[in-house]
Amino acid sequence: MAADTSWTFDPGAVVLIGVLGGAYVARWRRVRQAHPGFRGRREAPTWALVSYLAGILALVVALVSPVDRLAEQAFTMHMVQHVLLLDIAPIALICGLTKVILRPVTHRLQRVEESAGLLSHPVFAIALYVGLMWAWHVPALYDAALAHPLIHIGEHVCFMSAGLLYWWHLLGPIRSRHRLTEMGAVVYMLSTKLLVGLLGIGLTFAPEPLYAFYQHQAPIWGLTPTEDESLAGGLMAFEQSVVMGIALVWLFVNALTASDAAEQRSERYAAR
């Protein structure tokens, strides 16, 4: 059967993407105009704009492009959609933020963190990220999301929210009350990605299809339901491994940089 590769253009998704992109670009330009020259390039760098727009593009691919339509026909494409919402888009969006760009909402975010209590702790972010990923892959809930549009929207909201909270603890530019140490960040990353990776491995080697919805769909690209599920699980495990590897390298480089900076400060104080 030929795959349906039409664009969806869901009004809710289009409006959300437009608001997120428009608000950021307007703020980025205001910071540049308020701080001309080198300071403006430092407070609102071009790479931040590129990163944020890459996150917007990831949302377009996940929610508007043919990926959204294909997710209803193949488990593998639904997994691509989840990866974009859970990791790729949140990482790119958060990396596009700086302290100055966020200044109008910094105090509000800090008050939200204070009032959230334990919900703002990194351990909660781990539990939410892993728990939602496992829960939404329970066959009954997964099939319900595919069969009912409102539940499917709820699934997307859960993944995007969990991804933003999880990556905020690692990449957010605002100093948190629960700031992760270098070793804490490594444990944070390893524990999460390994637990989600295990889910991917389980899907890869499942002896029979777990999801009735895809068993009743006409196969596309010559994939049987078992092959489709195995490919989707492999994609999940591979993506978690790659993201974990890149993040660990980044954490290691940051730790070395911080160590060198601390050593240089100590030498300057000793010289004085």
XYZ file of N, CA and C in Angstrom:
816
model
N 0.847 -1.199 0.000
C 0.000 0.000 0.000
C 0.880 1.246 0.000
N 0.514 2.270 -0.794
C 1.265 3.523 -0.824
C 0.984 4.325 0.438
N 2.025 4.893 1.006
C 1.886 5.670 2.238
C 1.249 7.023 1.949
N 0.437 7.492 2.886
C -0.149 8.835 2.808
C 0.878 9.815 3.376
N 1.423 10.668 2.536
C 2.473 11.600 2.976
C 1.997 13.055 2.930
N 0.710 13.255 3.161
C 0.166 14.616 3.149
C 0.528 15.364 4.434
N 0.549 16.694 4.342
C 0.790 17.539 5.512
C -0.524 17.699 6.268
N -0.450 17.838 7.588
C -1.677 17.879 8.380
C -2.187 19.298 8.622
N -1.303 20.242 8.933
C -1.679 21.637 9.189
C -2.785 21.739 10.238
N -2.619 21.018 11.325
C -3.574 21.121 12.433
C -3.531 22.547 12.985
N -4.680 23.231 13.084
C -4.674 24.640 13.510
C -3.996 24.872 14.861
N -4.253 23.976 15.826
C -3.647 24.147 17.138
C -2.131 24.105 17.076
N -1.589 23.133 16.345
C -0.141 23.009 16.217
C 0.451 24.200 15.479
N -0.221 24.646 14.417
C 0.280 25.780 13.634
C 0.320 27.053 14.479
N -0.734 27.294 15.244
C -0.782 28.488 16.098
C 0.301 28.421 17.175
N 0.446 27.267 17.818
C 1.462 27.108 18.861
C 2.854 27.375 18.307
N 3.176 26.778 17.174
C 4.493 26.952 16.570
C 4.710 28.412 16.171
N 3.674 29.037 15.612
C 3.791 30.439 15.215
C 4.029 31.355 16.395
N 3.321 31.125 17.509
C 3.490 31.956 18.710
C 4.893 31.767 19.302
N 5.329 30.517 19.435
C 6.655 30.253 19.999
C 7.755 30.880 19.146
N 7.650 30.730 17.834
C 8.670 31.283 16.953
C 8.631 32.789 16.889
N 7.441 33.366 16.740
C 7.313 34.815 16.630
C 7.762 35.539 17.893
N 7.366 35.026 19.072
C 7.738 35.664 20.332
C 9.256 35.647 20.525
N 9.885 34.527 20.183
C 11.335 34.439 20.368
C 12.072 35.380 19.427
N 11.718 35.381 18.154
C 12.415 36.228 17.183
C 12.269 37.701 17.559
N 11.076 38.100 18.006
C 10.864 39.486 18.414
C 11.749 39.844 19.608
N 11.829 38.953 20.586
C 12.658 39.211 21.764
C 14.136 39.236 21.387
N 14.570 38.316 20.541
C 15.973 38.261 20.102
C 16.365 39.557 19.408
N 15.490 40.067 18.567
C 15.780 41.310 17.848
C 15.826 42.500 18.811
N 14.949 42.538 19.807
C 14.956 43.633 20.777
C 16.256 43.652 21.562
N 16.739 42.470 21.962
C 18.008 42.409 22.695
C 19.150 42.909 21.823
N 19.174 42.509 20.562
C 20.212 42.964 19.631
C 20.169 44.483 19.464
N 18.963 45.031 19.337
C 18.827 46.470 19.142
C 19.178 47.256 20.398
N 18.880 46.669 21.570
C 19.186 47.363 22.830
C 20.666 47.328 23.156
N 21.393 46.359 22.633
C 22.826 46.213 22.912
C 23.578 46.084 21.592
N 23.812 47.186 20.907
C 24.505 47.097 19.613
C 25.964 46.665 19.778
N 26.516 46.150 18.707
C 27.923 45.774 18.717
C 28.172 44.437 19.374
N 29.359 44.307 19.990
C 29.790 43.026 20.549
C 28.868 42.545 21.654
N 28.406 43.467 22.506
C 27.554 43.042 23.626
C 26.263 42.410 23.121
N 25.677 42.992 22.077
C 24.460 42.422 21.526
C 24.690 41.032 20.965
N 25.847 40.844 20.303
C 26.168 39.524 19.761
C 26.434 38.516 20.870
N 26.862 39.010 22.034
C 27.105 38.108 23.167
C 25.804 37.756 23.892
N 24.949 38.764 24.085
C 23.706 38.525 24.832
C 22.654 37.809 23.999
N 22.664 38.018 22.683
C 21.724 37.349 21.782
C 22.497 36.858 20.567
N 23.318 35.830 20.754
C 24.181 35.364 19.660
C 23.382 34.754 18.512
N 24.005 34.765 17.350
C 23.350 34.191 16.166
C 23.107 32.699 16.342
N 24.062 32.016 17.005
C 23.895 30.568 17.181
C 22.668 30.253 18.042
N 22.326 31.156 18.969
C 21.128 30.934 19.791
C 19.871 31.005 18.921
N 19.837 31.973 18.017
C 18.702 32.087 17.098
C 18.599 30.846 16.220
N 19.737 30.398 15.698
C 19.742 29.212 14.842
C 19.251 27.987 15.614
N 19.724 27.845 16.858
C 19.329 26.701 17.675
C 17.824 26.723 17.933
N 17.303 27.876 18.321
C 15.873 27.960 18.630
C 15.031 27.671 17.393
N 15.434 28.236 16.258
C 14.681 27.990 15.026
C 14.770 26.523 14.614
N 15.890 25.869 14.937
C 15.996 24.432 14.680
C 14.972 23.674 15.530
N 14.770 24.134 16.770
C 13.743 23.525 17.610
C 12.348 23.730 17.045
N 12.086 24.929 16.503
C 10.801 25.200 15.856
C 10.622 24.290 14.641
N 11.708 24.110 13.887
C 11.650 23.223 12.724
C 11.337 21.788 13.157
N 11.929 21.349 14.283
C 11.652 20.002 14.789
C 10.172 19.854 15.135
N 9.561 20.917 15.683
C 8.128 20.872 15.987
C 7.297 20.812 14.704
N 7.726 21.549 13.684
C 7.017 21.509 12.403
C 7.066 20.101 11.815
N 8.252 19.496 11.862
C 8.399 18.141 11.330
C 7.522 17.161 12.107
N 7.489 17.302 13.433
C 6.750 16.348 14.266
C 5.241 16.518 14.163
N 4.765 17.767 14.060
C 3.334 18.022 14.224
C 2.602 18.454 12.961
N 3.335 18.877 11.933
C 2.683 19.410 10.740
C 3.080 18.657 9.474
N 4.324 18.250 9.399
C 4.843 17.604 8.194
C 4.238 16.211 7.998
N 4.557 15.527 6.906
C 4.045 14.160 6.696
C 4.377 13.176 7.812
N 5.351 13.508 8.663
C 5.654 12.623 9.790
C 4.410 12.407 10.651
N 3.622 13.465 10.846
C 2.412 13.348 11.669
C 1.408 12.391 11.037
N 1.253 12.471 9.718
C 0.334 11.562 9.035
C 0.877 10.139 9.002
N 2.169 10.012 8.773
C 2.793 8.685 8.702
C 2.777 7.991 10.066
N 2.755 8.775 11.155
C 2.720 8.186 12.494
C 1.456 7.368 12.715
N 0.405 7.657 11.951
C -0.835 6.892 12.050
C -0.766 5.598 11.236
N 0.286 5.456 10.431
C 0.386 4.302 9.543
C 1.539 3.370 9.904
N 2.538 3.879 10.599
C 3.709 3.066 10.936
C 4.211 3.427 12.330
N 4.456 2.418 13.140
C 4.966 2.609 14.495
C 6.316 3.335 14.459
N 7.132 3.029 13.454
C 8.451 3.652 13.353
C 8.336 5.171 13.232
N 7.406 5.646 12.413
C 7.249 7.090 12.247
C 6.648 7.726 13.492
N 5.821 6.975 14.208
C 5.302 7.487 15.478
C 6.451 7.638 16.475
N 7.418 6.725 16.419
C 8.581 6.831 17.295
C 9.425 8.045 16.916
N 9.557 8.307 15.618
C 10.276 9.510 15.166
C 9.612 10.751 15.763
N 8.310 10.783 15.740
C 7.552 11.902 16.297
C 7.839 12.065 17.788
N 7.859 10.950 18.517
C 8.124 11.009 19.956
C 9.536 11.488 20.251
N 10.496 11.023 19.489
C 11.893 11.435 19.680
C 12.037 12.939 19.461
N 11.366 13.456 18.444
C 11.430 14.888 18.160
C 10.830 15.704 19.302
N 9.702 15.256 19.845
C 9.018 16.004 20.897
C 9.696 15.861 22.254
N 10.285 14.720 22.513
C 10.851 14.441 23.834
C 12.281 14.955 23.984
N 13.064 14.909 22.919
C 14.485 15.258 23.021
C 14.910 16.367 22.060
N 14.725 16.162 20.767
C 15.321 17.062 19.779
C 14.794 18.485 19.908
N 13.480 18.651 19.889
C 12.901 19.993 19.983
C 13.226 20.666 21.319
N 13.032 20.006 22.476
C 13.380 20.665 23.741
C 14.849 21.077 23.839
N 15.758 20.224 23.391
C 17.187 20.567 23.458
C 17.468 21.817 22.630
N 16.988 21.832 21.397
C 17.265 22.968 20.513
C 16.611 24.249 21.027
N 15.393 24.166 21.529
C 14.707 25.351 22.041
C 15.424 25.927 23.260
N 15.794 25.079 24.205
C 16.445 25.556 25.429
C 17.835 26.109 25.131
N 18.552 25.479 24.203
C 19.883 25.990 23.844
C 19.803 27.352 23.171
N 18.634 27.717 22.666
C 18.464 29.021 22.056
C 18.183 30.132 23.042
N 18.097 29.801 24.325
C 17.794 30.799 25.349
C 19.065 31.262 26.061
N 19.109 32.533 26.382
C 20.191 33.090 27.202
C 19.572 33.821 28.388
N 20.388 34.197 29.351
C 19.870 34.895 30.529
C 19.198 36.200 30.147
N 19.804 36.931 29.206
C 19.236 38.223 28.809
C 17.944 38.037 28.029
N 17.901 37.070 27.130
C 16.673 36.814 26.368
C 15.530 36.438 27.305
N 15.836 35.715 28.368
C 14.808 35.267 29.314
C 14.497 36.293 30.403
N 15.227 37.410 30.414
C 15.107 38.352 31.533
C 13.678 38.768 31.846
N 12.798 39.010 30.888
C 11.427 39.435 31.241
C 10.654 38.405 32.064
N 11.028 37.127 31.986
C 10.262 36.099 32.710
C 11.114 35.387 33.761
N 12.330 35.854 34.005
C 13.223 35.151 34.925
C 12.631 35.042 36.322
N 12.146 36.157 36.860
C 11.611 36.140 38.224
C 10.368 35.259 38.324
N 9.556 35.240 37.291
C 8.374 34.374 37.297
C 8.779 32.904 37.319
N 9.779 32.565 36.523
C 10.247 31.180 36.498
C 10.824 30.776 37.853
N 11.538 31.687 38.497
C 12.112 31.388 39.812
C 11.018 31.212 40.862
N 9.963 32.038 40.775
C 8.850 31.884 41.722
C 8.114 30.564 41.492
N 7.958 30.195 40.223
C 7.322 28.909 39.913
C 8.140 27.768 40.493
N 9.462 27.849 40.365
C 10.331 26.806 40.899
C 10.207 26.712 42.416
N 10.158 27.860 43.078
C 10.043 27.871 44.539
C 8.709 27.280 44.995
N 7.634 27.644 44.309
C 6.314 27.155 44.713
C 6.093 25.694 44.337
N 6.855 25.190 43.355
C 6.685 23.800 42.916
C 7.241 22.802 43.913
N 8.160 23.234 44.764
C 8.718 22.336 45.775
C 9.456 21.160 45.170
N 9.083 19.953 45.582
C 9.760 18.747 45.108
C 9.559 18.514 43.613
N 8.512 19.105 43.048
C 8.265 18.918 41.620
C 9.334 19.589 40.760
N 10.087 20.508 41.350
C 11.155 21.176 40.602
C 12.502 20.487 40.784
N 12.526 19.382 41.517
C 13.784 18.670 41.771
C 14.137 17.784 40.568
N 15.425 17.646 40.249
C 15.828 16.792 39.124
C 15.328 15.352 39.214
N 15.190 14.817 40.425
C 14.704 13.444 40.575
C 13.286 13.324 40.031
N 12.474 14.360 40.260
C 11.115 14.339 39.705
C 11.157 14.366 38.186
N 12.089 15.135 37.613
C 12.212 15.201 36.146
C 12.566 13.830 35.579
N 13.447 13.103 36.265
C 13.799 11.747 35.825
C 12.572 10.847 35.867
N 11.862 10.889 37.002
C 10.682 10.028 37.164
C 9.619 10.353 36.118
N 9.425 11.648 35.840
C 8.415 12.049 34.863
C 8.811 11.598 33.459
N 10.058 11.822 33.084
C 10.552 11.463 31.752
C 10.430 9.957 31.514
N 10.960 9.181 32.454
C 10.943 7.723 32.303
C 9.525 7.178 32.460
N 8.816 7.676 33.472
C 7.471 7.171 33.741
C 6.510 7.400 32.583
N 6.543 8.600 32.002
C 5.643 8.879 30.888
C 6.010 8.051 29.658
N 7.317 7.876 29.428
C 7.725 7.102 28.257
C 7.235 5.656 28.381
N 7.396 5.078 29.547
C 6.935 3.695 29.749
C 5.408 3.619 29.750
N 4.756 4.567 30.428
C 3.299 4.517 30.561
C 2.616 4.644 29.201
N 3.079 5.561 28.362
C 2.429 5.758 27.071
C 2.699 4.621 26.092
N 3.630 3.732 26.447
C 3.861 2.563 25.594
C 3.174 1.305 26.126
N 2.358 1.452 27.165
C 1.449 0.368 27.559
C 0.459 0.200 26.417
N 0.289 -1.008 25.891
C -0.532 -1.191 24.678
C -1.905 -0.527 24.717
N -2.628 -0.659 25.819
C -3.977 -0.089 25.877
C -3.949 1.429 25.723
N -3.000 2.079 26.390
C -2.917 3.535 26.335
C -2.386 4.004 24.976
N -1.436 3.257 24.447
C -0.855 3.620 23.150
C -1.914 3.517 22.040
N -2.664 2.423 22.041
C -3.720 2.250 21.040
C -4.812 3.305 21.198
N -5.113 3.669 22.450
C -6.139 4.688 22.690
C -5.702 6.035 22.128
N -4.416 6.360 22.267
C -3.906 7.630 21.744
C -4.029 7.683 20.221
N -3.798 6.550 19.562
C -3.889 6.512 18.106
C -5.334 6.542 17.622
N -6.241 6.023 18.438
C -7.643 5.949 18.036
C -8.431 7.216 18.355
N -7.984 7.998 19.347
C -8.735 9.166 19.793
C -7.854 10.419 19.721
N -8.200 11.386 18.890
C -7.370 12.583 18.702
C -7.051 13.353 19.989
N -8.033 13.486 20.889
C -7.781 14.240 22.118
C -6.742 13.543 22.996
N -6.807 12.220 23.073
C -5.807 11.485 23.850
C -4.439 11.609 23.187
N -4.428 11.612 21.866
C -3.167 11.758 21.127
C -2.537 13.115 21.401
N -3.361 14.161 21.455
C -2.848 15.493 21.797
C -2.286 15.480 23.220
N -3.006 14.817 24.130
C -2.516 14.712 25.506
C -1.173 14.008 25.578
N -1.006 12.968 24.757
C 0.272 12.258 24.700
C 1.394 13.195 24.258
N 1.138 13.983 23.224
C 2.152 14.917 22.731
C 2.492 15.971 23.778
N 1.472 16.474 24.476
C 1.702 17.466 25.528
C 2.569 16.872 26.642
N 2.292 15.629 27.007
C 3.081 14.954 28.050
C 4.542 14.830 27.640
N 4.791 14.372 26.417
C 6.160 14.184 25.966
C 6.908 15.510 25.884
N 6.269 16.526 25.328
C 6.926 17.824 25.192
C 7.205 18.443 26.558
N 6.254 18.343 27.470
C 6.431 18.908 28.813
C 7.547 18.189 29.567
N 7.533 16.849 29.511
C 8.567 16.072 30.189
C 9.940 16.373 29.601
N 10.018 16.499 28.268
C 11.290 16.808 27.628
C 11.822 18.167 28.023
N 10.954 19.181 28.046
C 11.388 20.523 28.421
C 11.877 20.565 29.865
N 11.133 19.936 30.780
C 11.545 19.929 32.183
C 12.855 19.178 32.359
N 12.968 18.028 31.711
C 14.171 17.208 31.864
C 15.418 17.946 31.379
N 15.352 18.493 30.172
C 16.532 19.151 29.602
C 16.798 20.511 30.222
N 15.780 21.126 30.830
C 15.992 22.407 31.502
C 16.999 22.267 32.639
N 16.938 21.168 33.377
C 17.872 20.965 34.485
C 19.317 20.861 33.999
N 19.520 20.423 32.779
C 20.872 20.297 32.235
C 21.313 21.524 31.451
N 20.381 22.144 30.725
C 20.767 23.172 29.753
C 20.225 24.561 30.064
N 19.301 24.674 31.003
C 18.675 25.969 31.277
C 19.687 27.028 31.679
N 19.569 28.262 31.164
C 20.548 29.315 31.475
C 20.354 29.967 32.836
N 19.192 29.746 33.460
C 18.917 30.363 34.763
C 19.382 29.434 35.878
N 20.080 30.000 36.840
C 20.586 29.189 37.954
C 19.429 28.646 38.786
N 19.456 27.345 39.029
C 18.380 26.681 39.762
C 18.773 26.437 41.212
N 17.749 26.356 42.088
C 18.021 26.003 43.488
C 18.550 24.587 43.591
N 18.199 23.744 42.629
C 18.637 22.343 42.636
C 19.691 22.129 41.552
N 20.675 22.986 41.515
C 21.693 22.924 40.470
C 22.440 21.594 40.546
N 22.604 20.941 39.396
C 23.285 19.661 39.344
C 24.804 19.853 39.376
N 25.487 19.035 40.160
C 26.944 19.022 40.108
C 27.383 18.266 38.854
N 28.693 18.294 38.575
C 29.182 17.579 37.390
C 28.840 16.087 37.471
N 29.108 15.473 38.620
C 28.798 14.056 38.781
C 27.288 13.818 38.827
N 26.573 14.742 39.443
C 25.119 14.616 39.498
C 24.501 14.643 38.113
N 25.043 15.490 37.222
C 24.537 15.563 35.854
C 24.789 14.256 35.106
N 25.927 13.627 35.367
C 26.238 12.350 34.717
C 25.253 11.273 35.173
N 25.004 11.197 36.484
C 24.051 10.218 37.021
C 22.647 10.503 36.485
N 22.295 11.774 36.433
C 20.996 12.222 35.907
C 20.793 11.698 34.493
N 21.817 11.858 33.667
C 21.731 11.439 32.269
C 21.740 9.914 32.130
N 22.686 9.258 32.790
C 22.828 7.808 32.646
C 21.576 7.065 33.102
N 21.058 7.441 34.269
C 19.906 6.719 34.813
C 18.704 6.831 33.882
N 18.473 8.008 33.336
C 17.305 8.217 32.484
C 17.431 7.481 31.167
N 18.544 7.698 30.485
C 18.693 7.142 29.144
C 18.785 5.619 29.169
N 19.370 5.055 30.213
C 19.437 3.601 30.302
C 18.054 3.001 30.516
N 17.245 3.640 31.369
C 15.907 3.114 31.644
C 15.000 3.208 30.416
N 15.114 4.291 29.663
C 14.315 4.415 28.442
C 14.882 3.516 27.346
N 16.211 3.396 27.309
C 16.830 2.512 26.328
C 16.382 1.065 26.498
N 16.168 0.650 27.755
C 15.681 -0.712 28.007
C 14.306 -0.931 27.387
N 13.471 0.111 27.424
C 12.154 0.008 26.782
C 12.325 -0.207 25.282
N 13.256 0.544 24.682
C 13.508 0.385 23.254
C 14.001 -1.013 22.918
N 14.875 -1.556 23.747
C 15.389 -2.914 23.515
C 14.256 -3.928 23.631
N 13.369 -3.718 24.613
C 12.232 -4.622 24.773
C 11.325 -4.622 23.557
N 11.075 -3.442 22.989
C 10.247 -3.356 21.787
C 10.947 -4.000 20.590
N 12.266 -3.834 20.524
C 13.028 -4.376 19.404
C 12.932 -5.899 19.340
N 12.990 -6.537 20.499
C 13.039 -8.003 20.532
C 11.730 -8.645 20.985
N 10.642 -7.876 20.984
C 9.341 -8.465 21.327
C 8.993 -9.550 20.304
N 8.575 -10.722 20.754
C 8.330 -11.836 19.813
C 7.136 -11.618 18.901
N 6.196 -10.747 19.302
C 5.018 -10.495 18.480
C 4.577 -9.046 18.686
N 3.825 -8.485 17.749
C 3.393 -7.091 17.867
C 2.574 -6.852 19.140
N 2.827 -5.736 19.781
C 2.143 -5.414 21.028
C 0.927 -4.512 20.824
N 0.868 -3.835 19.685
C -0.137 -2.797 19.498
C -1.133 -3.189 18.408
N -2.373 -3.359 18.834
C -3.420 -3.830 17.919
C -3.681 -2.820 16.807
N -3.518 -1.535 17.107
C -3.826 -0.505 16.112
C -3.032 -0.725 14.828
N -1.734 -0.985 14.966
C -0.904 -1.146 13.770
C -1.108 -2.505 13.107
N -1.565 -3.480 13.859
C -1.850 -4.782 13.252
C -3.031 -4.698 12.283
N -3.915 -3.721 12.526
C -5.100 -3.574 11.692
C -4.904 -2.568 10.563
N -3.697 -1.973 10.494
C -3.408 -1.027 9.431
C -2.809 -1.759 8.228
N -3.117 -1.267 7.032
C -2.480 -1.825 5.836
C -0.991 -1.482 5.891
N -0.113 -2.458 5.723
C 1.321 -2.188 5.850
C 1.827 -1.246 4.758
N 2.778 -0.392 5.118
C 3.420 0.482 4.139
C 4.907 0.149 4.089
N 5.522 0.449 2.963
C 6.953 0.223 2.754
C 7.343 -1.253 2.908
N 6.375 -2.154 2.805
C 6.675 -3.576 2.891
C 6.986 -4.069 4.290
N 6.700 -3.258 5.313
C 6.998 -3.645 6.699
C 5.831 -4.423 7.295
N 6.112 -5.563 7.883
C 5.102 -6.271 8.660
C 4.993 -5.595 10.022
N 3.906 -5.804 10.774
C 3.786 -5.199 12.102
C 4.956 -5.548 13.026
N 5.440 -6.791 12.946
C 6.574 -7.188 13.792
C 7.835 -6.439 13.397
N 8.092 -6.326 12.097
C 9.283 -5.607 11.629
C 9.196 -4.123 11.965
N 8.001 -3.581 11.825
C 7.785 -2.162 12.132
C 8.068 -1.890 13.607
N 7.554 -2.743 14.473
C 7.760 -2.568 15.918
C 9.228 -2.741 16.286
N 9.883 -3.696 15.678
C 11.300 -3.925 15.944
C 12.136 -2.727 15.502
N 11.812 -2.171 14.353
C 12.539 -1.001 13.852
C 12.314 0.205 14.754
N 11.077 0.375 15.224
C 10.767 1.495 16.115
C 11.523 1.364 17.436
N 11.551 0.151 17.998
C 12.290 -0.059 19.245
C 13.778 0.185 19.067
N 14.316 -0.272 17.943
C 15.734 -0.034 17.674
C 16.032 1.444 17.538
N 15.112 2.183 16.903
C 15.287 3.628 16.767
C 15.304 4.301 18.131
N 14.403 3.893 19.020
C 14.375 4.468 20.361
C 15.687 4.209 21.099
N 16.121 2.955 21.105
C 17.353 2.604 21.818
C 18.558 3.331 21.225
N 18.616 3.415 19.894
C 19.735 4.092 19.228
C 19.744 5.583 19.549
N 18.571 6.213 19.479
C 18.496 7.657 19.750
C 18.883 7.968 21.189
N 18.422 7.156 22.124
C 18.776 7.384 23.518
C 20.285 7.240 23.728
N 20.900 6.255 23.066
C 22.343 6.042 23.190
C 23.136 7.206 22.606
N 22.710 7.672 21.424
C 23.424 8.780 20.768
C 23.309 10.057 21.586
N 22.098 10.384 22.027
C 21.898 11.593 22.824
C 22.686 11.505 24.130
N 22.663 10.331 24.757
C 23.412 10.151 25.999
C 24.909 10.342 25.758
N 25.427 9.772 24.672
C 26.849 9.908 24.371
C 27.254 11.347 24.148
N 26.466 12.061 23.344
C 26.779 13.472 23.079
C 26.702 14.290 24.362
N 25.664 14.043 25.168
C 25.502 14.795 26.414
C 26.645 14.517 27.382
N 27.091 13.275 27.468
C 28.189 12.946 28.378
C 29.490 13.613 27.933
N 29.740 13.658 26.630
C 30.928 14.364 26.125
C 30.835 15.844 26.476
N 29.664 16.423 26.275
C 29.457 17.836 26.600
C 29.673 18.101 28.091
N 29.155 17.228 28.933
C 29.334 17.376 30.374
C 30.808 17.259 30.755
N 31.520 16.334 30.115
C 32.942 16.144 30.402
C 33.739 17.385 30.017
N 33.461 17.941 28.838
C 34.163 19.153 28.396
C 33.847 20.313 29.329
N 32.580 20.450 29.729
C 32.199 21.523 30.659
C 32.914 21.376 31.989
N 33.020 20.133 32.468
C 33.707 19.898 33.741
C 35.179 20.284 33.646
N 35.838 19.936 32.554
C 37.247 20.304 32.361
C 37.404 21.815 32.277
N 36.495 22.464 31.553
C 36.557 23.923 31.423
C 36.385 24.594 32.775
N 35.412 24.117 33.558
C 35.185 24.688 34.890
C 36.379 24.457 35.796
N 36.994 23.274 35.688
C 38.164 22.972 36.498
C 39.340 23.885 36.144
N 39.548 24.096 34.845
C 40.633 24.981 34.405
C 40.390 26.415 34.869
N 39.127 26.868 34.774
C 38.809 28.236 35.208
C 39.028 28.395 36.699
N 38.634 27.371 37.476
C 38.837 27.435 38.925
C 40.328 27.453 39.268
N 41.111 26.674 38.544
C 42.560 26.641 38.788
C 43.201 27.986 38.460
N 42.776 28.606 37.377
C 43.312 29.914 37.004
C 42.960 30.970 38.049
N 41.723 30.913 38.572
C 41.336 31.865 39.624
C 42.189 31.669 40.860
N 42.443 30.414 41.219
C 43.277 30.123 42.405
C 44.682 30.661 42.212
N 45.220 30.511 41.017
C 46.577 31.002 40.741
C 46.636 32.523 40.827
N 45.573 33.196 40.323
C 45.558 34.660 40.389
C 45.482 35.144 41.833
N 44.642 34.476 42.643
C 44.533 34.873 44.048
C 45.838 34.611 44.797
N 46.493 33.498 44.470
C 47.763 33.167 45.119
C 48.828 34.198 44.761
N 48.822 34.653 43.500
C 49.802 35.646 43.063
C 49.600 36.971 43.784
N 48.342 37.315 44.044
C 48.074 38.558 44.772
C 48.519 38.477 46.225
